mmCIF file of C-alpha atoms in Angstrom:
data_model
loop_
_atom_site.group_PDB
_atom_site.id
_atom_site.type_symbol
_atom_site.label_atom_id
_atom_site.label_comp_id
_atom_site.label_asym_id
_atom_site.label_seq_id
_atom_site.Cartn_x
_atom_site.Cartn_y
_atom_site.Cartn_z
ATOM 1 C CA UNK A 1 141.862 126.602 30.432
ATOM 2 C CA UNK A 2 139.020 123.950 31.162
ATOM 3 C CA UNK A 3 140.335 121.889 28.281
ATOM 4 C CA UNK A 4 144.097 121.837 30.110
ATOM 5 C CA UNK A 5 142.252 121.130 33.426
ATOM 6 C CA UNK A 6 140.376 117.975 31.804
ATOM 7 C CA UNK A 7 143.488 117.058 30.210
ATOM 8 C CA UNK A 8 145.341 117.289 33.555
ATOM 9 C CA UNK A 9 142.349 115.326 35.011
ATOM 10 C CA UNK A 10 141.992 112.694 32.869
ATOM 11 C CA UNK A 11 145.893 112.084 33.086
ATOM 12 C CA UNK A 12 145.572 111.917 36.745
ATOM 13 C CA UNK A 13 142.588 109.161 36.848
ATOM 14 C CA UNK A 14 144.456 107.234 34.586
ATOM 15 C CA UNK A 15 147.519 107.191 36.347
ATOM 16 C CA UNK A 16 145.658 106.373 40.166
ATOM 17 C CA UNK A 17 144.063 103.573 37.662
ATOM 18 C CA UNK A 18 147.595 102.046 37.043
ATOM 19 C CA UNK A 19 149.174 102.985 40.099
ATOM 20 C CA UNK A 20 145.889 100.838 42.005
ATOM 21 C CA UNK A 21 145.941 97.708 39.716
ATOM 22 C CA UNK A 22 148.176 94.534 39.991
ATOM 23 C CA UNK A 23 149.810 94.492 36.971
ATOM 24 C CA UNK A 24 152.933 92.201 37.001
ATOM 25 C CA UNK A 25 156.032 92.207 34.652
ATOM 26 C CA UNK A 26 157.533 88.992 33.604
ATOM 27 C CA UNK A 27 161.066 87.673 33.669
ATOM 28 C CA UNK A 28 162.093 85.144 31.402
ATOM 29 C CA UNK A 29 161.786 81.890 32.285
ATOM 30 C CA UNK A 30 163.597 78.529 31.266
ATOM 31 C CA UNK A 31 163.449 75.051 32.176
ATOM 32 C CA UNK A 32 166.120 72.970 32.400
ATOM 33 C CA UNK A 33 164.953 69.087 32.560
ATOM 34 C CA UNK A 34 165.429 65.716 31.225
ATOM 35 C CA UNK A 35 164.383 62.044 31.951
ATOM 36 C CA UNK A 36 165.462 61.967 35.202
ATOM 37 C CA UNK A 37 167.983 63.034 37.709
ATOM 38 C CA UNK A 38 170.920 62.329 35.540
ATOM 39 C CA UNK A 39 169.604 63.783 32.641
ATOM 40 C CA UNK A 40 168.789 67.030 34.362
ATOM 41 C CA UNK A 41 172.257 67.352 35.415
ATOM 42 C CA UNK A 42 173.460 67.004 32.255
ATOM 43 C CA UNK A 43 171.380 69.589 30.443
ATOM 44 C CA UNK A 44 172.630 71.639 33.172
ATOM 45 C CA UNK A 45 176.151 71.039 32.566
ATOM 46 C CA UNK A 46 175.240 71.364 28.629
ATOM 47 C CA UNK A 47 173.162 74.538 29.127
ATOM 48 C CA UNK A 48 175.990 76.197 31.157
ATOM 49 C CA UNK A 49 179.462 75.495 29.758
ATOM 50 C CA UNK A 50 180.720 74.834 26.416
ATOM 51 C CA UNK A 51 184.159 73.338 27.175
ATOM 52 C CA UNK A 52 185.536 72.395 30.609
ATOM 53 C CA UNK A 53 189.119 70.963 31.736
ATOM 54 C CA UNK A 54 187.691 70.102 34.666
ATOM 55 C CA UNK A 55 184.031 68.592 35.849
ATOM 56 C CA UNK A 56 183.186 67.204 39.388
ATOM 57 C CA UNK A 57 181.656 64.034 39.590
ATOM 58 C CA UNK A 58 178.954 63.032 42.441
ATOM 59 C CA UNK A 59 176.351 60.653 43.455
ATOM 60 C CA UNK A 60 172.722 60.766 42.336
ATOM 61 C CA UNK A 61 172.171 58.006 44.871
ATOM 62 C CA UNK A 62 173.076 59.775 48.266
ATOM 63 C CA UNK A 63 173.623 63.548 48.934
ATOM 64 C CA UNK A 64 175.818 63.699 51.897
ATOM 65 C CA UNK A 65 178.948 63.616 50.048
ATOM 66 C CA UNK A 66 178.557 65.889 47.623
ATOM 67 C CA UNK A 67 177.149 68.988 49.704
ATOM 68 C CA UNK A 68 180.123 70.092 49.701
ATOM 69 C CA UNK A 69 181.065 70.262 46.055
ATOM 70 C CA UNK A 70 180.091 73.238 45.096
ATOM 71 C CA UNK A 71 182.086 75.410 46.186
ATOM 72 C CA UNK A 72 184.890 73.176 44.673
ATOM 73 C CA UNK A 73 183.157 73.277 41.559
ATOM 74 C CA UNK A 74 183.687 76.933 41.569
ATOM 75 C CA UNK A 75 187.236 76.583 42.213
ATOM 76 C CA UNK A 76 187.244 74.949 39.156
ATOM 77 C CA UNK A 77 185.387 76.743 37.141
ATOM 78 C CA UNK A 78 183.335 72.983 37.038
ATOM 79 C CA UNK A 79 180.113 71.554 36.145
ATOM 80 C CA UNK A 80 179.211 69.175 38.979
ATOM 81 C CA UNK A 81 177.894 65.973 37.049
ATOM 82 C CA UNK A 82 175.948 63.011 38.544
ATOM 83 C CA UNK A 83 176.089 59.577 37.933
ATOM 84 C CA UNK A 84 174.558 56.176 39.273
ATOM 85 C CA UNK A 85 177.379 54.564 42.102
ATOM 86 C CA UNK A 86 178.308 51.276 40.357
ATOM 87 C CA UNK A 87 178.410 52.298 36.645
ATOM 88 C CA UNK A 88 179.049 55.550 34.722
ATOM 89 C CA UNK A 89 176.012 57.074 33.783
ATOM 90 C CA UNK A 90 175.254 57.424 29.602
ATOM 91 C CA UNK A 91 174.868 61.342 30.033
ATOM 92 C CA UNK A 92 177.241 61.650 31.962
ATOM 93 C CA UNK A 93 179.656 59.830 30.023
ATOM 94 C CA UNK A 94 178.564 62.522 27.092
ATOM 95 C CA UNK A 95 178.829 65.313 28.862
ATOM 96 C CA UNK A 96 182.778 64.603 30.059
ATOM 97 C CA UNK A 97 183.244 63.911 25.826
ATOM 98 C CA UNK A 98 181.800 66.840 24.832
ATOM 99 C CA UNK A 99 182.875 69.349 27.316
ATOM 100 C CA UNK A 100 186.047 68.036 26.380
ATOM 101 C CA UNK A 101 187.564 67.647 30.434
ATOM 102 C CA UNK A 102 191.180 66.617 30.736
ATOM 103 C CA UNK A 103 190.415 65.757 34.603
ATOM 104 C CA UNK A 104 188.001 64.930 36.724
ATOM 105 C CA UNK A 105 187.521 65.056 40.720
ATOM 106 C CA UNK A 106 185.232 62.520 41.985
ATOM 107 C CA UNK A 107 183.627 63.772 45.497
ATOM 108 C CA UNK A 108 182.771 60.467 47.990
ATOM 109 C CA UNK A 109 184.420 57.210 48.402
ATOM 110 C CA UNK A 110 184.401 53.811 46.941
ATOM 111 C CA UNK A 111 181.525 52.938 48.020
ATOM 112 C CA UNK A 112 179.255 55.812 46.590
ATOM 113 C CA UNK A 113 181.267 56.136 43.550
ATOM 114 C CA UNK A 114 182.722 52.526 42.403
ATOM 115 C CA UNK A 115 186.195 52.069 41.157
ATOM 116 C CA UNK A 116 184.646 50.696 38.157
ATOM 117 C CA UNK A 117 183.309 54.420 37.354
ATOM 118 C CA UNK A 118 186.998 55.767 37.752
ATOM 119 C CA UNK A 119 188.150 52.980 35.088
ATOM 120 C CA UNK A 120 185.459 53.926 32.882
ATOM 121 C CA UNK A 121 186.330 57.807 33.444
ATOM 122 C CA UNK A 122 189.830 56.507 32.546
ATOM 123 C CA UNK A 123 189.305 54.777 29.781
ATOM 124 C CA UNK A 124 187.989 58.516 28.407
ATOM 125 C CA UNK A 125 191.708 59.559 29.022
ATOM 126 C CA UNK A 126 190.844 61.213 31.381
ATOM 127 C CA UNK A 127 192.742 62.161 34.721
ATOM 128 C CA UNK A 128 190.747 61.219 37.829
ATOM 129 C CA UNK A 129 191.604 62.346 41.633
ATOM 130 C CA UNK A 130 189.327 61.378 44.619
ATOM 131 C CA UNK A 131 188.539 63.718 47.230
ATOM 132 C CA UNK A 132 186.636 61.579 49.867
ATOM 133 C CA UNK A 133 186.862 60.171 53.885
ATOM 134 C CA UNK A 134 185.562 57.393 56.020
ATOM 135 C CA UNK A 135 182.438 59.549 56.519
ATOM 136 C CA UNK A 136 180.742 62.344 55.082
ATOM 137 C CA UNK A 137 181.723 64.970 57.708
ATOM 138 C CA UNK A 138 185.226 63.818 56.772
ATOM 139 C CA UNK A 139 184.981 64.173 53.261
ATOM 140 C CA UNK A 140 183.534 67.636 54.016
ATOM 141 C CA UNK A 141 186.751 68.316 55.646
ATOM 142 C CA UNK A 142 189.144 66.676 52.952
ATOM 143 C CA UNK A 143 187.070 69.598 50.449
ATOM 144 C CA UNK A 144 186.968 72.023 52.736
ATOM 145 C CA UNK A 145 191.182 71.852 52.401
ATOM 146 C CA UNK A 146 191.073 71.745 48.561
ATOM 147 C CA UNK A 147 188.754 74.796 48.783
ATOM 148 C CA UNK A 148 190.856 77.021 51.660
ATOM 149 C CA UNK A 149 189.561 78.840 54.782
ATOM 150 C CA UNK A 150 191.058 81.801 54.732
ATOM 151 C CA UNK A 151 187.828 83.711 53.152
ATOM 152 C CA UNK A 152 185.921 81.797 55.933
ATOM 153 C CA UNK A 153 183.626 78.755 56.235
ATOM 154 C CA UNK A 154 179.925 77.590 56.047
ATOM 155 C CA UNK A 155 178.872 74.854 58.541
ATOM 156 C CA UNK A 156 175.522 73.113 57.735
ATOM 157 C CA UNK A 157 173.864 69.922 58.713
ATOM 158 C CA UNK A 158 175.181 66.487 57.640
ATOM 159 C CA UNK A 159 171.679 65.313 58.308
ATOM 160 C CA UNK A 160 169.572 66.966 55.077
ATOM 161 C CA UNK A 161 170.656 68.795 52.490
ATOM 162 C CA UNK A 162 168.602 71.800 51.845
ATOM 163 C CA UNK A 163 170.439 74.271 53.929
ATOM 164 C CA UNK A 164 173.467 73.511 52.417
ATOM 165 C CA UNK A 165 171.569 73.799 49.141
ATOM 166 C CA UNK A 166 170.423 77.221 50.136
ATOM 167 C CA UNK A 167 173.690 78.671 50.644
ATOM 168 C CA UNK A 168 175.623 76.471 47.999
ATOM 169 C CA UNK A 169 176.252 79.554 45.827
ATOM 170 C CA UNK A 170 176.659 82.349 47.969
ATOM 171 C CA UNK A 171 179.348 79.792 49.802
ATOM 172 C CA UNK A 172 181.182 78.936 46.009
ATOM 173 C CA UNK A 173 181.300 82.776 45.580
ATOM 174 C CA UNK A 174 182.856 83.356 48.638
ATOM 175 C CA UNK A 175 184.976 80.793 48.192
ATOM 176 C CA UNK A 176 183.748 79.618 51.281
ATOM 177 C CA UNK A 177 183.887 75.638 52.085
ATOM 178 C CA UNK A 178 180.752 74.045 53.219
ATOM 179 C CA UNK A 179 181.851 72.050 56.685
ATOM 180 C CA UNK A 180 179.302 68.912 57.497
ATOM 181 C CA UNK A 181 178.601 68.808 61.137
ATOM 182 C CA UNK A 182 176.338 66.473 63.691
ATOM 183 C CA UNK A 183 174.065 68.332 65.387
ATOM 184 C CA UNK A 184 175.447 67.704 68.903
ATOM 185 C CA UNK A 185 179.313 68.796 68.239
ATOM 186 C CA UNK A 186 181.745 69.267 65.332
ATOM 187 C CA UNK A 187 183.665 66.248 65.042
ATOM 188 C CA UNK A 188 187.223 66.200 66.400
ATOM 189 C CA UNK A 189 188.897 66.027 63.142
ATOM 190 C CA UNK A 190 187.210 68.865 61.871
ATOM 191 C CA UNK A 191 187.475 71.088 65.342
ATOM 192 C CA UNK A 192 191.321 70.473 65.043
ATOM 193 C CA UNK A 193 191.644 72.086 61.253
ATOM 194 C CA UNK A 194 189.448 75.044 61.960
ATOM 195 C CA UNK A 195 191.737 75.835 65.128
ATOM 196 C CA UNK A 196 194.462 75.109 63.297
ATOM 197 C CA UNK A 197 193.805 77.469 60.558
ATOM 198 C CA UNK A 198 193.233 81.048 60.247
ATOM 199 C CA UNK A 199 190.164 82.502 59.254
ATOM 200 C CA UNK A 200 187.954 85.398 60.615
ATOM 201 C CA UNK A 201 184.419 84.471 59.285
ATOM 202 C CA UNK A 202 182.034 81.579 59.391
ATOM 203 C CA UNK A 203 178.658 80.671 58.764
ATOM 204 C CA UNK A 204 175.701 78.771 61.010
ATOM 205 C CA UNK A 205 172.935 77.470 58.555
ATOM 206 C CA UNK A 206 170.037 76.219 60.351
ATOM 207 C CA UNK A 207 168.418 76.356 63.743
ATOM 208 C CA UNK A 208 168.988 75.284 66.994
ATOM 209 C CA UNK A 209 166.838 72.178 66.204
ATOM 210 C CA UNK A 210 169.515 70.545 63.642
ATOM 211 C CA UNK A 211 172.993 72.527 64.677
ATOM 212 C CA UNK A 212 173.368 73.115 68.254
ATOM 213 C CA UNK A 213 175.230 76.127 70.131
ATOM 214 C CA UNK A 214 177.587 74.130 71.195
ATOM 215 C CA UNK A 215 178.882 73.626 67.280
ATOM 216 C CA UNK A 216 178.554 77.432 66.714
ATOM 217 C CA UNK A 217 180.697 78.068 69.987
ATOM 218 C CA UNK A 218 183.710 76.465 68.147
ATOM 219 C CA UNK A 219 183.653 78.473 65.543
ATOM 220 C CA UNK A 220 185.601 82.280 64.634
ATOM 221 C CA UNK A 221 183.517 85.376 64.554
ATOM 222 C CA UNK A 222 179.761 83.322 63.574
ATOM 223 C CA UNK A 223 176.411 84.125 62.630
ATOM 224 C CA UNK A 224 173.636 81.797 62.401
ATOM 225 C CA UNK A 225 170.799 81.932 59.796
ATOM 226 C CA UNK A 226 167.836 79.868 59.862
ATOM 227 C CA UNK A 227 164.498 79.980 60.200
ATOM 228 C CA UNK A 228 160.779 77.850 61.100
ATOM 229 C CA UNK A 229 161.814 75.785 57.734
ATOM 230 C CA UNK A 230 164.069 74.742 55.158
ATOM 231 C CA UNK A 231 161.687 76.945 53.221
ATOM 232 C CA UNK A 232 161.954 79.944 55.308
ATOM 233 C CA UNK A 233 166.022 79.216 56.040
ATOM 234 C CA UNK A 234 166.561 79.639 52.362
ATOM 235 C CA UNK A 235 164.508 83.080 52.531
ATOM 236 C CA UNK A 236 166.702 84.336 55.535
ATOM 237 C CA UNK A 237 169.450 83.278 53.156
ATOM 238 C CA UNK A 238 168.114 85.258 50.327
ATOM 239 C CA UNK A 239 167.803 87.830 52.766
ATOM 240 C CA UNK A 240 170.915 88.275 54.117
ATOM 241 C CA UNK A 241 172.821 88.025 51.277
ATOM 242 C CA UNK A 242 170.559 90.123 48.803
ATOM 243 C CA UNK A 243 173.158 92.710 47.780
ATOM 244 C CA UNK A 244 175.434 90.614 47.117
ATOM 245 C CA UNK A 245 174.204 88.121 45.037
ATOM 246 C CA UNK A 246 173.522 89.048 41.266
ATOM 247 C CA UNK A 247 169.684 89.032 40.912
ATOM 248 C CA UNK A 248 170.026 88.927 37.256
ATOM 249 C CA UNK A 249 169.229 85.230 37.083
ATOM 250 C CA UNK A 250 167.972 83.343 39.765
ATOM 251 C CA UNK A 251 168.108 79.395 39.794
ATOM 252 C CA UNK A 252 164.545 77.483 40.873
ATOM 253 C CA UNK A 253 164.457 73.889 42.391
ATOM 254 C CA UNK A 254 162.546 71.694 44.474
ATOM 255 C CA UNK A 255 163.605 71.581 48.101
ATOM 256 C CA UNK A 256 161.656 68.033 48.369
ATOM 257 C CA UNK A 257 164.748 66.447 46.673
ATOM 258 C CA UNK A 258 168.363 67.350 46.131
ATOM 259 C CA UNK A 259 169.569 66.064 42.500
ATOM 260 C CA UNK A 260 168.451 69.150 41.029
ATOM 261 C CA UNK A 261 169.862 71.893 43.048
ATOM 262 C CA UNK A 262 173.074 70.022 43.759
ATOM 263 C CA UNK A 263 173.365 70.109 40.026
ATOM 264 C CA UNK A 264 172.376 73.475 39.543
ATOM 265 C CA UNK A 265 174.642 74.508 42.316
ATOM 266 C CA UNK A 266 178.097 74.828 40.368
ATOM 267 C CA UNK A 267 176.879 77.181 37.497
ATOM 268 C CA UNK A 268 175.043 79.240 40.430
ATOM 269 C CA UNK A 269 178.021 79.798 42.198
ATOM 270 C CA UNK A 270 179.548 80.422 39.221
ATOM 271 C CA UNK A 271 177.352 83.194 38.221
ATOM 272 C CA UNK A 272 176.451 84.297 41.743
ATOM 273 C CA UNK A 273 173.092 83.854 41.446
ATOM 274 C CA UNK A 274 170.534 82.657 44.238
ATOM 275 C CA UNK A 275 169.085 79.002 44.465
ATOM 276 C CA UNK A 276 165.344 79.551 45.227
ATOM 277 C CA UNK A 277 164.123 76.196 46.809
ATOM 278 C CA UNK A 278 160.354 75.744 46.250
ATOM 279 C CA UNK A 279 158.144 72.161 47.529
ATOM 280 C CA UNK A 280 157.281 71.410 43.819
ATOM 281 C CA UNK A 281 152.937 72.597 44.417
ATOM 282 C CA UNK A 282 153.542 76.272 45.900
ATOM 283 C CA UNK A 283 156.227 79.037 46.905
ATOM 284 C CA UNK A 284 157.119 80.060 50.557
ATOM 285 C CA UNK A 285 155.840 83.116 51.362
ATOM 286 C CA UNK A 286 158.771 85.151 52.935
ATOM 287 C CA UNK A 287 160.513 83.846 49.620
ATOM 288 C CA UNK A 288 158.410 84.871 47.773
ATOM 289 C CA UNK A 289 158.789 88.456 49.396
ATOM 290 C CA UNK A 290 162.150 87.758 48.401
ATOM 291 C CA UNK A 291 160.844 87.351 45.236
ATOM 292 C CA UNK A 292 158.352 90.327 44.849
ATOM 293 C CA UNK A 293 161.247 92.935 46.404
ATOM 294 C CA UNK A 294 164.215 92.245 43.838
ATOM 295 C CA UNK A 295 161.585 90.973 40.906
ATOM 296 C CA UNK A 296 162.243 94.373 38.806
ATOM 297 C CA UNK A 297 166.449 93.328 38.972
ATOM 298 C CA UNK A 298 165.551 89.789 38.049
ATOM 299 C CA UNK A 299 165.643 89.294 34.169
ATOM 300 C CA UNK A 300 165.703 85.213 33.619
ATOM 301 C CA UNK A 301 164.061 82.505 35.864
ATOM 302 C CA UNK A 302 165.762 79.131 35.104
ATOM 303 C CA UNK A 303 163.623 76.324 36.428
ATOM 304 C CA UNK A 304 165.254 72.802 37.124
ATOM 305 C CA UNK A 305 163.548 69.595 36.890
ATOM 306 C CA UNK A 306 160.034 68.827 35.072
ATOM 307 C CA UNK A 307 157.286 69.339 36.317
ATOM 308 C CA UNK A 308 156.691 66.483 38.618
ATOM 309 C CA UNK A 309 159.238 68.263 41.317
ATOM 310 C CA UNK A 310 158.587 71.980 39.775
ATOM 311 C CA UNK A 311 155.411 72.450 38.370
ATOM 312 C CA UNK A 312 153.702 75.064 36.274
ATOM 313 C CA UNK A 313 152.295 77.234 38.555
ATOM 314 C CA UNK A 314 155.230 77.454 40.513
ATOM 315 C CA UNK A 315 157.852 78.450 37.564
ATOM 316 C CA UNK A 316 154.837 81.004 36.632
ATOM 317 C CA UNK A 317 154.063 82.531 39.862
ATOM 318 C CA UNK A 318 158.536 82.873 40.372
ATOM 319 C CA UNK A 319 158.152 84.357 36.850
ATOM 320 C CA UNK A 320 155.779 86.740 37.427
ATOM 321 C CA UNK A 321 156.467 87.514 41.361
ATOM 322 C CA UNK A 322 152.839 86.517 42.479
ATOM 323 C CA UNK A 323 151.924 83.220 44.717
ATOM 324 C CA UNK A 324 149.612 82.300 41.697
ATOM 325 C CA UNK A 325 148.788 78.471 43.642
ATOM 326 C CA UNK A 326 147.199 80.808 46.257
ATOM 327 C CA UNK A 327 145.238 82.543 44.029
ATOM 328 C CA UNK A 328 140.938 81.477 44.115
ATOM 329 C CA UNK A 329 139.347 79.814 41.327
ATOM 330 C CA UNK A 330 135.919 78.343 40.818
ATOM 331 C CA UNK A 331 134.971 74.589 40.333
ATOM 332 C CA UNK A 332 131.750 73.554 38.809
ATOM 333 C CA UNK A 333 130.218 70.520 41.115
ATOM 334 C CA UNK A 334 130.871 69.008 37.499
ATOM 335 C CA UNK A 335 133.597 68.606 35.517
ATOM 336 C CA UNK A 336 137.601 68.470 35.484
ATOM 337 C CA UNK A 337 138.174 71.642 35.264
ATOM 338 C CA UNK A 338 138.859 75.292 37.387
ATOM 339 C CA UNK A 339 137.536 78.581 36.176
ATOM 340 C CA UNK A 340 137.755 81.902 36.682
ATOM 341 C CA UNK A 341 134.693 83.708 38.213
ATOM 342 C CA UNK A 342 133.171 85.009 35.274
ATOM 343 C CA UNK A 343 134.187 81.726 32.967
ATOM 344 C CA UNK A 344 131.272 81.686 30.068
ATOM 345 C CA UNK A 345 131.659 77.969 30.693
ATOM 346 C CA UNK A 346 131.405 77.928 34.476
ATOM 347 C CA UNK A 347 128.005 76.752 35.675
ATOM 348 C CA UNK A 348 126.163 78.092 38.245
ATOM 349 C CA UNK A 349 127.841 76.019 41.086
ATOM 350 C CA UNK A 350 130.369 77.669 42.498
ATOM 351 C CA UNK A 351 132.952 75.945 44.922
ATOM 352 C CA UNK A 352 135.950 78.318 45.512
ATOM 353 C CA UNK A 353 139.592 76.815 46.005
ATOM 354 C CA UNK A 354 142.990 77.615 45.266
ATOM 355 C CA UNK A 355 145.015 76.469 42.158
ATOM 356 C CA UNK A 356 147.330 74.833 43.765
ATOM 357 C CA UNK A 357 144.903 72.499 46.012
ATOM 358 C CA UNK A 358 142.702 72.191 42.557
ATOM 359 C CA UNK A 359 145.861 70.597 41.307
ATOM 360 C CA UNK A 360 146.710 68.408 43.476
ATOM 361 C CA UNK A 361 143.116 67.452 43.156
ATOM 362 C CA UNK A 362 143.832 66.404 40.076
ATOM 363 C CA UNK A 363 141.695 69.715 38.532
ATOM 364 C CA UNK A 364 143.449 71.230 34.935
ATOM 365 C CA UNK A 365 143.279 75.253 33.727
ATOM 366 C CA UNK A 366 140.382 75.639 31.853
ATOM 367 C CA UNK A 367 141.292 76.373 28.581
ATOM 368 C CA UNK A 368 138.905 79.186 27.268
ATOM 369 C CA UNK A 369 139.015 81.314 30.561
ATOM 370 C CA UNK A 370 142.897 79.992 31.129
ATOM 371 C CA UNK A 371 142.870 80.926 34.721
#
């Protein structure tokens, strides 16, 4: 009897032990990276699809035209691939050869992506439609009636591109177009096709501060979701749409610049899998709530981009659903290096910081302790 009763004890103990400690699982994690922008969005295209009829073709120079394009990337089952505006871009040109695409749709005028680039696209044999307008709010349109309303519409900002980022594959997966607005009032054009057309669903992404109520007032049946930041926007995002998105894979890219995520876009929409934006040194807290609430559903963590707009720390702490960058180490009042606490090599001095400000001090892991 006392030997079951020490059995039952010990059991217990050990169990509170566990149950008390942070011990954190790990997803898998991948990055996807090249050069530079254009050869990031061609790994992207080469890591997600084997053969394509059709690929989308966009600026890496300017984002306001090609917001939009995911969505119509998804229509087409379609890598979205970038290229310079005056000549077609090396990788790019690669990328149409090997995925072997019988047509392309370039999104944006002339003067974002040159008629010499639909020669050279033409030259690949190749068939080549442009969806564009005189402005980017009107090119939004012009895809917006390629994608369809009937399932609804997204309105975002024509004046940044991280909301429309955020909500870039929920949107494709809804087969949802992603409207450009000003922040004052829709633009005519675009006011006359949504009241022309039926639909029973739309979307407000961002606050007050970059769409007004006066935009949301012309819209069917809408909701608004935003929040303090472009950081904490994408979380509401995450949010709201949790149980619908498949957590199975989640996409990771810097919300300081758009190459990435625009790239990344199609195959999330594709695979209905959330775009977690990051600022390249640290993760958002509420998404990183995000992050620690669905982290036993998520299986891989793709990162996009190297490390100079994603780095380590962040792709670790998404990876292992802890804000690592906010976690103390120790600093010697010598040396290059941060510690842990209890580093043999640590000496006496002690100045306590967090990794990610030791970083961007220029301090490096030290590599016995390996904080």
């Amino acid at each position: 009897m006392k030997k079951r009763i020490s059995i039952t004890t010990l059991f217990l103990a050990f169990f509170l032990l566990v149950a008390n400690s942070n011990v954190y699982a790990k997803s898998n994690s991948k990055r996807i990276a090249g050069m530079n922008k254009y050869d990031t969005s061609a790994a992207i295209a080469e890591y997600g699809w084997e053969k394509s009829e059709f690929a989308i073709v966009a600026s890496g120079e300017g984002f306001a035209d090609a917001l939009s394009a995911a969505p119509l990337a998804k229509k087409f089952n379609a890598p979205i691939i970038l290229t310079e505006g005056k000549s077609l871009n090396p990788n790019a040109k690669k990328q149409l050869e090997r995925l072997q695409v019988k047509k392309v749709i370039i999104v944006g005028g002339w003067a974002v992506i040159s008629n010499n680039i639909e020669d050279q696209i033409k030259d690949l044999e190749i068939d080549v439609r442009r969806i564009y307008g005189i402005s980017k709010y009107d090119t939004s349109l012009e895809v917006a009636k390629e994608v369809g309303i009937k399932n609804g519409v997204v309105v975002t900002s024509g004046m940044g591109f991280s909301d429309a980022l955020s909500i870039a594959s929920i949107a494709a997966n809804k087969k949802m177009p992603i409207v450009l607005t000003p922040k004052a009032d829709l633009p005519d054009n675009i006011k006359v096709f949504l009241n022309s057309t039926i639909y029973n669903k739309s979307y407000v992404i961002g606050g007050n501060a970059v769409i007004s109520n006066t935009v949301q007032k012309n819209l069917k049946n809408p909701k608004r979701i935003f929040g303090l930041d472009k950081y904490d926007t994408n979380a509401a995002i995450l949010k709201e749409f949790s149980n619908q998105f498949n957590l199975d894979k989640i996409y990771v890219a810097a919300g300081t610049n758009y190459p990435d995520a625009l790239s990344v876009s199609a195959l999330a929409g594709i695979t209905n899998s959330p775009i977690v934006l990051v600022d390249g040194q640290s993760v958002n807290s509420n998404v990183m709530n995000f992050i620690q609430s669905n982290h036993p559903k998520i299986n891989d963590v793709i990162i996009t981009g190297g490390t100079a707009v994603v780095n380590d720390i962040v792709a670790k702490s998404v990876e292992e659903g802890r804000n690592i960058g906010l976690e103390t180490v120790y600093l010697s009042a010598e040396g290059s290096k941060f510690h842990r606490y209890t580093c043999p090599t640590l000496k006496e001095t002690k100045i306590s910081i967090n990794i990610s400000t030791a970083i961007s001090k220029g301090y490096g892991p030290c590599k016995v302790c390996k904080p």
